[in-house]
Amino acid sequence: SNETLDDYTNVDVCVIGGGFTGVSSAINLSKKGYSVALCEARQIGWGASGRNGGQLGIGMRKDQNTIETTLGFDHARELWNLGLESVTECINLIKENNIACGLQKGLLDAGYFAKDKEDFLFKIEHMQKNYNFEGYEFINQKQIKEEINCKLYSSGLLNNFSYHLNPLKFLIGLARLLIKYKVKVYENTPVTNIVEAGDNVKIYSNKKIIKANKVVVGCNGYLDKLLGKINNNFMPINNYMIATEPLGEKTAGDIIKNNYAICDTRFIIDYYRFSEDWRMIFGGGETYSSKFLNNSKNFVLNRMYKVFPMLKGYKIEYSWGGTLAVTVNRLPDFGTLMNNKLLYAQGYSGHGLSLSTFAGKLIAEKIDGFNERFDLFSKINHLSIPGGSLVRRPIYSTAIFYYKLRDLLF
Ligand SMILES: Cc1cc2nc3c(=O)[nH]c(=O)nc-3n(C[C@H](O)[C@H](O)[C@H](O)COP(=O)(O)OP(=O)(O)OC[C@H]3O[C@@H](n4cnc5c(N)ncnc54)[C@H](O)[C@@H]3O)c2cc1C
């Protein structure tokens, strides 16, 4: 967008952040007739939305039985239904708007530990019995070795209701709708302050002001101090990815037989898939400092070679990283401030492709006076990660160190 902010702009809603949360909020609000301005500090898709692994999964980051223990069965079931709808919503958006983003069906959890078999079988039965859900399929030891050409896994759980896709192409497809629905898009426009002013809110980008009735904040891992202590509700984590040169369909099929996206069961996961042009897109490895790794390519490469030593001869053509927001309970963090004039959604904990797109729909419903579905998320309590960022990063790193060790030992 070439739009630059005037000294003073007036809209119904100002959306901050040009990822899936912000773009989807802007589309859904403008469809309902609100005038909308979207401010993005860099470019649309610059954040995690344009950099992620493209795994479009149902449910939440945690299993249903864990969520039931935390929130009770009824609330957990409502979240499960929203999680299913979030994927359907993405598929409908892709189909209705002819977004060419390499959509493929199937997500396979690859069991790294012997005990995963038991967990997978429990999950299948639990979901059949309590949720009437038949979309999971157990993959035994022989089958997993046929599905993935790798010695590390001993069982699997195939999810036929989840997909994978090229996330940047999906986001660009959605961003085209911003033009269709006449959203004013201001890129390179960092919001520096948000101030409640009577019945309105004033949003500052340096000296320029947007006056709005409502403001939506979708900055996720890049939120920083914009909402004061709200960024204590999650830990910003950097995760890294690489892409090989195109391997061709035959070689790709020898590595992942049915072109599923794969995710392993370790705490620090490996996740990977083939792109539309048959590049291996491999993600894995996290850092918790405020600085990005300089040498992230080798960091991820070492993980990939452990899984697929046969990829050693191929060139790595791209490497990148992004920041995501992880909450303690791994459930998204929705909320309001300034007497409901400010709404935010964040903390998708690595499961945000579908949920952040869907968050935009729930935010628009809430602004339109239909609170119920937004509130199913906003009523979830989140533990604040203690201390300022200087303190909490080391605390979190130490906690993670324990889990990393567990990945290695068991
Ligand atoms: C490497 C990686 C791999 C991932 N893989 C997957 C996956 O396979 N599946 C999955 O479901 N999820 C995955 N995720 C998570 C997923 O990408 C995110 O949950 C989702 O994209 C969040 O979208 P968002 O719009 O909320 O945030 P983002 O896409 O991060 O967008 C936030 C935007 O806000 C902007 N911003 C910040 N501050 C300001 C300000 N003050 N003013 C204006 N703009 C501002 C930023 O520039 C940024 O563009 C992954 C994340 C990463 C980093």
Tab-separated table of C-alpha atoms and ligand atoms in Angstrom:
chain	number	residue	atom	x	y	z
A	1	SER	CA	0.000	0.000	0.000
A	2	ASN	CA	1.248	3.482	-0.840
A	3	GLU	CA	-1.116	5.208	1.578
A	4	THR	CA	0.518	7.523	4.098
A	5	LEU	CA	-1.232	8.626	7.197
A	6	ASP	CA	-2.641	12.175	7.251
A	7	ASP	CA	-2.017	14.234	10.374
A	8	TYR	CA	-5.516	13.358	11.560
A	9	THR	CA	-7.722	10.430	10.412
A	10	ASN	CA	-11.143	9.395	11.645
A	11	VAL	CA	-12.465	5.806	11.360
A	12	ASP	CA	-14.826	3.454	13.152
A	13	VAL	CA	-12.081	0.916	13.897
A	14	CYS	CA	-8.293	1.087	13.777
A	15	VAL	CA	-6.545	-2.292	13.470
A	16	ILE	CA	-2.890	-2.579	14.470
A	17	GLY	CA	-0.780	-5.367	12.949
A	18	GLY	CA	-0.748	-6.744	9.416
A	19	GLY	CA	-0.685	-10.488	10.133
A	20	PHE	CA	-3.626	-12.887	10.031
A	21	THR	CA	-5.175	-11.432	13.208
A	22	GLY	CA	-5.133	-7.859	11.891
A	23	VAL	CA	-5.938	-8.566	8.251
A	24	SER	CA	-8.801	-10.911	9.099
A	25	SER	CA	-10.204	-8.455	11.681
A	26	ALA	CA	-10.109	-5.657	9.098
A	27	ILE	CA	-11.847	-7.797	6.444
A	28	ASN	CA	-14.570	-9.022	8.793
A	29	LEU	CA	-15.227	-5.550	10.198
A	30	SER	CA	-15.380	-3.827	6.837
A	31	LYS	CA	-17.734	-6.566	5.564
A	32	LYS	CA	-20.049	-5.563	8.423
A	33	GLY	CA	-19.985	-1.929	7.256
A	34	TYR	CA	-17.402	-0.385	9.612
A	35	SER	CA	-14.825	2.031	8.214
A	36	VAL	CA	-11.425	0.520	8.997
A	37	ALA	CA	-7.793	1.683	8.966
A	38	LEU	CA	-5.005	-0.888	9.367
A	39	CYS	CA	-1.555	0.202	10.594
A	40	GLU	CA	1.389	-2.152	10.100
A	41	ALA	CA	4.825	-1.175	11.414
A	42	ARG	CA	6.605	-2.842	8.463
A	43	GLN	CA	4.815	-4.631	5.600
A	44	ILE	CA	1.715	-6.813	5.550
A	45	GLY	CA	2.885	-10.358	6.361
A	46	TRP	CA	6.243	-9.242	7.783
A	47	GLY	CA	5.545	-11.001	11.127
A	48	ALA	CA	4.947	-14.668	11.928
A	49	SER	CA	2.020	-14.863	9.489
A	50	GLY	CA	4.312	-14.586	6.491
A	51	ARG	CA	7.050	-16.771	7.968
A	52	ASN	CA	5.374	-19.775	9.497
A	53	GLY	CA	5.443	-23.493	8.765
A	54	GLY	CA	2.069	-23.539	7.019
A	55	GLN	CA	0.519	-26.270	9.171
A	56	LEU	CA	-3.212	-25.529	9.301
A	57	GLY	CA	-4.310	-27.600	12.267
A	58	ILE	CA	-7.633	-28.160	13.989
A	59	GLY	CA	-8.067	-27.893	17.763
A	60	MET	CA	-5.715	-25.993	20.046
A	61	ARG	CA	-1.995	-26.389	20.779
A	62	LYS	CA	-2.846	-28.692	23.715
A	63	ASP	CA	-4.816	-31.939	23.624
A	64	GLN	CA	-8.483	-31.815	24.547
A	65	ASN	CA	-8.080	-33.910	27.697
A	66	THR	CA	-5.498	-31.436	29.040
A	67	ILE	CA	-7.834	-28.517	28.242
A	68	GLU	CA	-10.715	-30.367	29.933
A	69	THR	CA	-8.622	-30.642	33.107
A	70	THR	CA	-7.915	-26.914	33.076
A	71	LEU	CA	-11.268	-25.517	31.926
A	72	GLY	CA	-13.855	-28.283	32.410
A	73	PHE	CA	-15.441	-30.413	29.698
A	74	ASP	CA	-18.123	-27.992	28.445
A	75	HIS	CA	-15.721	-25.117	27.905
A	76	ALA	CA	-13.158	-27.468	26.329
A	77	ARG	CA	-15.807	-28.767	23.915
A	78	GLU	CA	-16.778	-25.215	22.875
A	79	LEU	CA	-13.106	-24.512	22.124
A	80	TRP	CA	-12.819	-27.754	20.145
A	81	ASN	CA	-15.795	-26.698	17.989
A	82	LEU	CA	-14.247	-23.273	17.403
A	83	GLY	CA	-10.936	-24.936	16.501
A	84	LEU	CA	-12.710	-27.100	13.890
A	85	GLU	CA	-14.560	-24.075	12.538
A	86	SER	CA	-11.334	-22.079	12.317
A	87	VAL	CA	-9.921	-24.517	9.743
A	88	THR	CA	-13.207	-24.621	7.813
A	89	GLU	CA	-13.178	-20.811	7.780
A	90	CYS	CA	-9.687	-20.785	6.216
A	91	ILE	CA	-10.637	-23.403	3.616
A	92	ASN	CA	-13.769	-21.425	2.701
A	93	LEU	CA	-11.767	-18.197	2.372
A	94	ILE	CA	-9.267	-19.964	0.091
A	95	LYS	CA	-11.975	-21.512	-2.098
A	96	GLU	CA	-14.338	-18.525	-2.280
A	97	ASN	CA	-11.536	-16.137	-3.187
A	98	ASN	CA	-9.524	-18.516	-5.403
A	99	ILE	CA	-6.378	-18.068	-3.321
A	100	ALA	CA	-3.621	-20.181	-4.887
A	101	CYS	CA	-1.623	-21.191	-1.820
A	102	GLY	CA	-0.806	-24.865	-2.446
A	103	LEU	CA	-3.457	-26.249	-0.076
A	104	GLN	CA	-2.845	-29.937	0.787
A	105	LYS	CA	-4.753	-32.266	3.096
A	106	GLY	CA	-3.265	-34.198	6.004
A	107	LEU	CA	-1.133	-33.557	9.056
A	108	LEU	CA	0.810	-36.416	10.594
A	109	ASP	CA	2.105	-36.408	14.176
A	110	ALA	CA	5.264	-38.506	14.157
A	111	GLY	CA	5.839	-40.388	17.422
A	112	TYR	CA	9.407	-39.786	18.582
A	113	PHE	CA	9.006	-41.604	21.899
A	114	ALA	CA	7.875	-45.219	22.463
A	115	LYS	CA	5.100	-44.027	24.808
A	116	ASP	CA	3.525	-41.926	22.029
A	117	LYS	CA	1.726	-45.020	20.721
A	118	GLU	CA	-0.299	-45.204	23.925
A	119	ASP	CA	-1.027	-41.469	23.846
A	120	PHE	CA	-2.185	-41.603	20.219
A	121	LEU	CA	-4.503	-44.548	20.889
A	122	PHE	CA	-5.915	-42.804	23.957
A	123	LYS	CA	-6.510	-39.630	21.957
A	124	ILE	CA	-8.314	-41.463	19.155
A	125	GLU	CA	-10.621	-43.206	21.617
A	126	HIS	CA	-11.170	-40.092	23.751
A	127	MET	CA	-12.106	-37.995	20.738
A	128	GLN	CA	-14.408	-40.657	19.298
A	129	LYS	CA	-16.196	-41.240	22.578
A	130	ASN	CA	-16.515	-37.674	23.850
A	131	TYR	CA	-16.500	-35.550	20.717
A	132	ASN	CA	-17.836	-37.931	18.112
A	133	PHE	CA	-14.714	-37.105	16.110
A	134	GLU	CA	-13.535	-39.730	13.623
A	135	GLY	CA	-10.787	-37.720	11.902
A	136	TYR	CA	-7.774	-39.334	13.620
A	137	GLU	CA	-6.138	-42.492	12.311
A	138	PHE	CA	-3.464	-44.514	14.114
A	139	ILE	CA	-0.294	-45.215	12.127
A	140	ASN	CA	1.702	-48.200	13.349
A	141	GLN	CA	5.459	-48.768	13.325
A	142	LYS	CA	5.540	-50.330	9.855
A	143	GLN	CA	3.233	-47.684	8.375
A	144	ILE	CA	5.120	-44.698	9.817
A	145	LYS	CA	8.318	-45.913	8.171
A	146	GLU	CA	6.434	-46.138	4.870
A	147	GLU	CA	4.933	-42.670	5.306
A	148	ILE	CA	8.190	-40.947	6.326
A	149	ASN	CA	11.603	-42.159	5.180
A	150	CYS	CA	13.143	-41.733	8.611
A	151	LYS	CA	14.278	-44.101	11.360
A	152	LEU	CA	13.394	-41.849	14.304
A	153	TYR	CA	9.677	-42.503	14.615
A	154	SER	CA	7.853	-45.545	15.947
A	155	SER	CA	4.180	-44.590	15.540
A	156	GLY	CA	1.991	-41.820	14.182
A	157	LEU	CA	-1.356	-40.060	14.350
A	158	LEU	CA	-2.820	-38.953	11.037
A	159	ASN	CA	-5.222	-36.049	11.142
A	160	ASN	CA	-7.428	-35.953	8.080
A	161	PHE	CA	-9.166	-32.696	9.014
A	162	SER	CA	-5.989	-30.600	8.989
A	163	TYR	CA	-4.079	-29.187	6.030
A	164	HIS	CA	-0.875	-27.435	5.009
A	165	LEU	CA	-0.316	-24.487	2.725
A	166	ASN	CA	1.963	-21.606	1.767
A	167	PRO	CA	1.083	-19.079	4.502
A	168	LEU	CA	2.445	-15.974	2.774
A	169	LYS	CA	0.423	-16.710	-0.361
A	170	PHE	CA	-2.666	-17.232	1.796
A	171	LEU	CA	-2.085	-13.918	3.570
A	172	ILE	CA	-1.452	-12.024	0.336
A	173	GLY	CA	-4.704	-13.498	-1.006
A	174	LEU	CA	-6.518	-12.162	2.070
A	175	ALA	CA	-4.735	-8.808	1.811
A	176	ARG	CA	-6.264	-8.387	-1.670
A	177	LEU	CA	-9.658	-8.431	0.047
A	178	LEU	CA	-8.569	-5.398	2.067
A	179	ILE	CA	-8.563	-3.444	-1.196
A	180	LYS	CA	-11.913	-4.940	-2.232
A	181	TYR	CA	-13.495	-3.907	1.070
A	182	LYS	CA	-11.889	-0.441	1.017
A	183	VAL	CA	-9.802	-0.797	4.156
A	184	LYS	CA	-7.232	2.015	4.428
A	185	VAL	CA	-3.900	0.199	4.747
A	186	TYR	CA	-0.914	2.066	6.167
A	187	GLU	CA	2.335	0.091	5.956
A	188	ASN	CA	5.576	1.340	7.530
A	189	THR	CA	3.349	2.936	10.169
A	190	PRO	CA	4.341	1.826	13.678
A	191	VAL	CA	1.786	2.675	16.324
A	192	THR	CA	3.628	4.348	19.172
A	193	ASN	CA	0.813	4.972	21.657
A	194	ILE	CA	-2.873	4.281	22.266
A	195	VAL	CA	-4.825	6.650	24.499
A	196	GLU	CA	-8.418	6.474	25.719
A	197	ALA	CA	-10.171	9.783	24.978
A	198	GLY	CA	-13.745	9.843	26.286
A	199	ASP	CA	-15.906	7.632	24.066
A	200	ASN	CA	-13.069	7.266	21.582
A	201	VAL	CA	-9.531	6.071	21.331
A	202	LYS	CA	-6.622	7.998	19.877
A	203	ILE	CA	-3.973	5.951	18.117
A	204	TYR	CA	-0.637	7.659	17.589
A	205	SER	CA	1.972	6.860	14.988
A	206	ASN	CA	4.593	9.341	16.097
A	207	LYS	CA	2.839	12.710	15.613
A	208	LYS	CA	0.019	11.466	13.396
A	209	ILE	CA	-3.289	10.568	15.010
A	210	ILE	CA	-6.122	8.187	14.154
A	211	LYS	CA	-9.321	8.724	16.097
A	212	ALA	CA	-11.483	5.601	16.302
A	213	ASN	CA	-14.405	4.195	18.277
A	214	LYS	CA	-12.559	0.904	18.699
A	215	VAL	CA	-9.030	-0.360	18.291
A	216	VAL	CA	-7.934	-3.938	17.570
A	217	VAL	CA	-4.405	-5.008	18.470
A	218	GLY	CA	-2.996	-8.025	16.592
A	219	CYS	CA	0.749	-7.709	17.187
A	220	ASN	CA	1.296	-11.144	18.785
A	221	GLY	CA	5.008	-11.920	19.390
A	222	TYR	CA	5.986	-8.410	18.273
A	223	LEU	CA	3.713	-6.576	20.734
A	224	ASP	CA	6.509	-5.342	22.991
A	225	LYS	CA	5.322	-2.580	25.378
A	226	LEU	CA	2.429	-1.239	23.274
A	227	LEU	CA	-0.162	-2.544	25.783
A	228	GLY	CA	1.971	-2.198	28.911
A	229	LYS	CA	2.081	-5.382	30.977
A	230	ILE	CA	-0.184	-7.362	28.643
A	231	ASN	CA	2.953	-8.759	27.013
A	232	ASN	CA	3.643	-10.617	30.288
A	233	ASN	CA	0.778	-12.937	29.288
A	234	PHE	CA	3.097	-14.692	26.852
A	235	MET	CA	6.714	-15.370	26.105
A	236	PRO	CA	8.029	-14.228	22.711
A	237	ILE	CA	9.945	-17.136	21.189
A	238	ASN	CA	12.025	-17.133	18.025
A	239	ASN	CA	11.637	-20.157	15.785
A	240	TYR	CA	13.631	-20.894	12.638
A	241	MET	CA	13.075	-22.476	9.236
A	242	ILE	CA	14.972	-23.454	6.080
A	243	ALA	CA	13.982	-24.361	2.521
A	244	THR	CA	16.007	-26.640	0.249
A	245	GLU	CA	16.268	-26.304	-3.499
A	246	PRO	CA	13.332	-28.021	-5.313
A	247	LEU	CA	13.777	-31.808	-5.066
A	248	GLY	CA	11.198	-32.827	-7.657
A	249	GLU	CA	7.985	-34.756	-7.020
A	250	LYS	CA	9.581	-38.220	-7.200
A	251	THR	CA	12.312	-37.529	-4.610
A	252	ALA	CA	9.812	-35.714	-2.381
A	253	GLY	CA	7.490	-38.738	-2.588
A	254	ASP	CA	10.366	-41.018	-1.541
A	255	ILE	CA	10.748	-38.891	1.607
A	256	ILE	CA	7.116	-38.193	2.552
A	257	LYS	CA	4.945	-40.682	0.706
A	258	ASN	CA	1.588	-38.898	0.786
A	259	ASN	CA	2.701	-35.258	0.954
A	260	TYR	CA	1.442	-34.751	4.509
A	261	ALA	CA	2.803	-32.063	6.785
A	262	ILE	CA	4.705	-33.641	9.672
A	263	CYS	CA	5.213	-32.586	13.252
A	264	ASP	CA	7.096	-34.679	15.812
A	265	THR	CA	6.182	-35.166	19.471
A	266	ARG	CA	9.169	-33.595	21.212
A	267	PHE	CA	8.789	-30.479	23.368
A	268	ILE	CA	10.964	-28.526	20.930
A	269	ILE	CA	9.354	-29.868	17.796
A	270	ASP	CA	10.615	-30.540	14.302
A	271	TYR	CA	7.935	-29.691	11.746
A	272	TYR	CA	8.191	-29.939	8.012
A	273	ARG	CA	6.384	-30.306	4.712
A	274	PHE	CA	6.989	-30.043	0.986
A	275	SER	CA	6.149	-26.791	-0.790
A	276	GLU	CA	4.176	-26.615	-4.040
A	277	ASP	CA	7.516	-26.678	-5.924
A	278	TRP	CA	8.814	-29.631	-3.856
A	279	ARG	CA	11.236	-27.845	-1.580
A	280	MET	CA	11.640	-29.376	1.852
A	281	ILE	CA	10.448	-26.635	4.235
A	282	PHE	CA	11.908	-27.648	7.599
A	283	GLY	CA	11.320	-25.850	10.879
A	284	GLY	CA	12.838	-26.553	14.247
A	285	GLY	CA	14.846	-25.032	17.020
A	286	GLU	CA	13.932	-22.120	19.234
A	287	THR	CA	15.722	-19.289	21.011
A	288	TYR	CA	14.439	-17.228	23.880
A	289	SER	CA	16.704	-14.196	23.843
A	290	SER	CA	15.580	-10.889	22.393
A	291	LYS	CA	18.191	-11.298	19.650
A	292	PHE	CA	17.769	-13.422	16.544
A	293	LEU	CA	20.413	-16.090	15.807
A	294	ASN	CA	22.915	-14.960	13.201
A	295	ASN	CA	23.520	-18.478	12.034
A	296	SER	CA	20.010	-19.901	12.101
A	297	LYS	CA	20.566	-21.822	8.846
A	298	ASN	CA	23.101	-24.219	10.385
A	299	PHE	CA	21.051	-24.428	13.570
A	300	VAL	CA	18.071	-25.835	11.643
A	301	LEU	CA	20.224	-27.738	9.161
A	302	ASN	CA	21.696	-29.911	11.919
A	303	ARG	CA	18.208	-30.838	13.076
A	304	MET	CA	17.113	-31.633	9.519
A	305	TYR	CA	20.131	-33.869	8.814
A	306	LYS	CA	19.337	-35.925	11.912
A	307	VAL	CA	15.894	-36.636	10.454
A	308	PHE	CA	16.843	-36.844	6.769
A	309	PRO	CA	20.578	-37.531	6.293
A	310	MET	CA	19.845	-38.123	2.573
A	311	LEU	CA	19.232	-34.365	2.157
A	312	LYS	CA	22.919	-33.579	2.752
A	313	GLY	CA	23.653	-33.204	-0.961
A	314	TYR	CA	20.963	-30.585	-1.600
A	315	LYS	CA	21.362	-26.813	-1.465
A	316	ILE	CA	19.631	-24.777	1.213
A	317	GLU	CA	18.236	-21.828	-0.728
A	318	TYR	CA	16.416	-19.919	2.022
A	319	SER	CA	16.559	-19.597	5.785
A	320	TRP	CA	14.552	-17.346	8.063
A	321	GLY	CA	13.050	-17.008	11.507
A	322	GLY	CA	10.084	-15.401	13.164
A	323	THR	CA	8.723	-14.589	16.600
A	324	LEU	CA	5.668	-16.265	18.046
A	325	ALA	CA	3.845	-15.704	21.322
A	326	VAL	CA	3.567	-18.682	23.675
A	327	THR	CA	1.288	-18.646	26.729
A	328	VAL	CA	1.855	-20.817	29.800
A	329	ASN	CA	-1.255	-22.959	29.159
A	330	ARG	CA	-0.690	-22.797	25.361
A	331	LEU	CA	-4.212	-21.405	24.823
A	332	PRO	CA	-4.761	-18.106	22.979
A	333	ASP	CA	-5.024	-14.903	25.007
A	334	PHE	CA	-7.970	-12.682	24.022
A	335	GLY	CA	-8.988	-9.633	25.995
A	336	THR	CA	-10.281	-6.091	26.141
A	337	LEU	CA	-8.994	-2.874	27.703
A	338	MET	CA	-10.235	0.710	27.891
A	339	ASN	CA	-13.864	-0.219	28.669
A	340	ASN	CA	-14.128	-2.628	25.737
A	341	LYS	CA	-12.885	-0.029	23.272
A	342	LEU	CA	-9.625	-1.919	22.790
A	343	LEU	CA	-9.630	-5.622	21.833
A	344	TYR	CA	-6.611	-7.844	21.454
A	345	ALA	CA	-5.917	-11.439	20.421
A	346	GLN	CA	-2.498	-13.085	20.712
A	347	GLY	CA	-0.614	-16.026	22.218
A	348	TYR	CA	-1.614	-18.732	19.759
A	349	SER	CA	1.424	-20.703	20.953
A	350	GLY	CA	2.548	-21.999	17.557
A	351	HIS	CA	-0.963	-22.981	16.507
A	352	GLY	CA	-1.995	-19.646	15.082
A	353	LEU	CA	-2.441	-20.099	11.375
A	354	SER	CA	-6.084	-21.109	11.655
A	355	LEU	CA	-6.801	-19.523	15.051
A	356	SER	CA	-5.435	-16.045	14.233
A	357	THR	CA	-7.436	-15.960	10.988
A	358	PHE	CA	-10.517	-17.011	12.945
A	359	ALA	CA	-9.762	-14.493	15.717
A	360	GLY	CA	-10.558	-11.716	13.232
A	361	LYS	CA	-14.060	-13.121	12.830
A	362	LEU	CA	-14.640	-13.338	16.594
A	363	ILE	CA	-13.279	-9.813	17.118
A	364	ALA	CA	-15.702	-8.452	14.493
A	365	GLU	CA	-18.583	-10.337	16.171
A	366	LYS	CA	-17.635	-8.845	19.551
A	367	ILE	CA	-17.451	-5.288	18.164
A	368	ASP	CA	-20.839	-5.905	16.541
A	369	GLY	CA	-22.320	-6.729	19.955
A	370	PHE	CA	-22.141	-10.554	19.802
A	371	ASN	CA	-19.816	-11.351	22.692
A	372	GLU	CA	-20.290	-15.039	23.220
A	373	ARG	CA	-17.650	-16.624	20.998
A	374	PHE	CA	-14.923	-14.045	21.658
A	375	ASP	CA	-15.601	-14.478	25.371
A	376	LEU	CA	-15.023	-18.244	25.203
A	377	PHE	CA	-11.382	-17.233	24.740
A	378	SER	CA	-11.303	-14.045	26.812
A	379	LYS	CA	-12.558	-15.816	29.940
A	380	ILE	CA	-9.521	-18.143	29.972
A	381	ASN	CA	-7.105	-17.114	32.723
A	382	HIS	CA	-3.482	-16.687	31.786
A	383	LEU	CA	-0.551	-16.828	34.152
A	384	SER	CA	1.628	-13.802	33.883
A	385	ILE	CA	5.266	-14.714	33.214
A	386	PRO	CA	6.916	-12.870	36.104
A	387	GLY	CA	9.266	-9.935	36.032
A	388	GLY	CA	10.340	-7.545	33.316
A	389	SER	CA	11.711	-8.989	30.118
A	390	LEU	CA	15.260	-8.970	31.495
A	391	VAL	CA	14.203	-11.343	34.277
A	392	ARG	CA	11.615	-13.489	32.568
A	393	ARG	CA	13.728	-14.536	29.586
A	394	PRO	CA	16.315	-16.321	31.808
A	395	ILE	CA	13.541	-17.895	33.921
A	396	TYR	CA	11.838	-19.180	30.817
A	397	SER	CA	15.115	-20.369	29.277
A	398	THR	CA	15.856	-22.388	32.401
A	399	ALA	CA	12.408	-23.986	32.302
A	400	ILE	CA	12.871	-24.805	28.631
A	401	PHE	CA	16.311	-26.269	29.317
A	402	TYR	CA	14.614	-28.926	31.454
A	403	TYR	CA	12.303	-29.912	28.587
A	404	LYS	CA	15.145	-29.900	26.063
A	405	LEU	CA	16.987	-32.318	28.303
A	406	ARG	CA	13.864	-34.453	28.470
A	407	ASP	CA	13.723	-34.527	24.645
A	408	LEU	CA	17.270	-35.866	24.618
A	409	LEU	CA	16.974	-38.382	27.439
A	410	PHE	CA	13.643	-40.126	26.906
B	1	LIG	C1	8.799	-19.805	12.419
B	1	LIG	C2	7.340	-19.947	12.796
B	1	LIG	C3	6.647	-21.093	12.414
B	1	LIG	C4	5.300	-21.238	12.739
B	1	LIG	N1	4.619	-22.319	12.253
B	1	LIG	C5	3.284	-22.415	12.444
B	1	LIG	C6	2.548	-23.466	11.838
B	1	LIG	O1	3.075	-24.276	11.081
B	1	LIG	N2	1.218	-23.541	12.104
B	1	LIG	C7	0.576	-22.634	12.895
B	1	LIG	O2	-0.633	-22.759	13.120
B	1	LIG	N3	1.253	-21.580	13.449
B	1	LIG	C8	2.580	-21.449	13.227
B	1	LIG	N4	3.257	-20.373	13.752
B	1	LIG	C9	2.502	-19.367	14.513
B	1	LIG	C10	1.711	-18.417	13.589
B	1	LIG	O3	2.521	-17.977	12.540
B	1	LIG	C11	1.208	-17.215	14.400
B	1	LIG	O4	0.451	-17.677	15.492
B	1	LIG	C12	0.327	-16.277	13.597
B	1	LIG	O5	0.906	-15.952	12.356
B	1	LIG	C13	0.056	-15.007	14.398
B	1	LIG	O6	-0.506	-14.031	13.549
B	1	LIG	P1	-0.667	-12.549	14.067
B	1	LIG	O7	-1.327	-11.793	12.977
B	1	LIG	O8	-1.347	-12.554	15.377
B	1	LIG	O9	0.829	-12.033	14.324
B	1	LIG	P2	1.994	-11.682	13.301
B	1	LIG	O10	1.828	-12.363	12.000
B	1	LIG	O11	3.281	-11.855	14.005
B	1	LIG	O12	1.742	-10.145	12.987
B	1	LIG	C14	1.951	-9.124	13.929
B	1	LIG	C15	2.269	-7.862	13.164
B	1	LIG	O13	2.171	-6.752	14.048
B	1	LIG	C16	3.097	-5.791	13.607
B	1	LIG	N5	3.324	-4.862	14.705
B	1	LIG	C17	3.903	-5.112	15.908
B	1	LIG	N6	3.926	-3.996	16.650
B	1	LIG	C18	3.340	-3.014	15.919
B	1	LIG	C19	3.069	-1.639	16.150
B	1	LIG	N7	3.419	-1.047	17.307
B	1	LIG	N8	2.454	-0.927	15.172
B	1	LIG	C20	2.073	-1.519	14.003
B	1	LIG	N9	2.326	-2.823	13.741
B	1	LIG	C21	2.942	-3.559	14.677
B	1	LIG	C22	4.324	-6.601	13.225
B	1	LIG	O14	5.164	-5.891	12.339
B	1	LIG	C23	3.682	-7.837	12.593
B	1	LIG	O15	3.630	-7.747	11.178
B	1	LIG	C24	4.612	-20.222	13.477
B	1	LIG	C25	5.320	-19.078	13.876
B	1	LIG	C26	6.663	-18.933	13.542
B	1	LIG	C27	7.397	-17.697	13.954
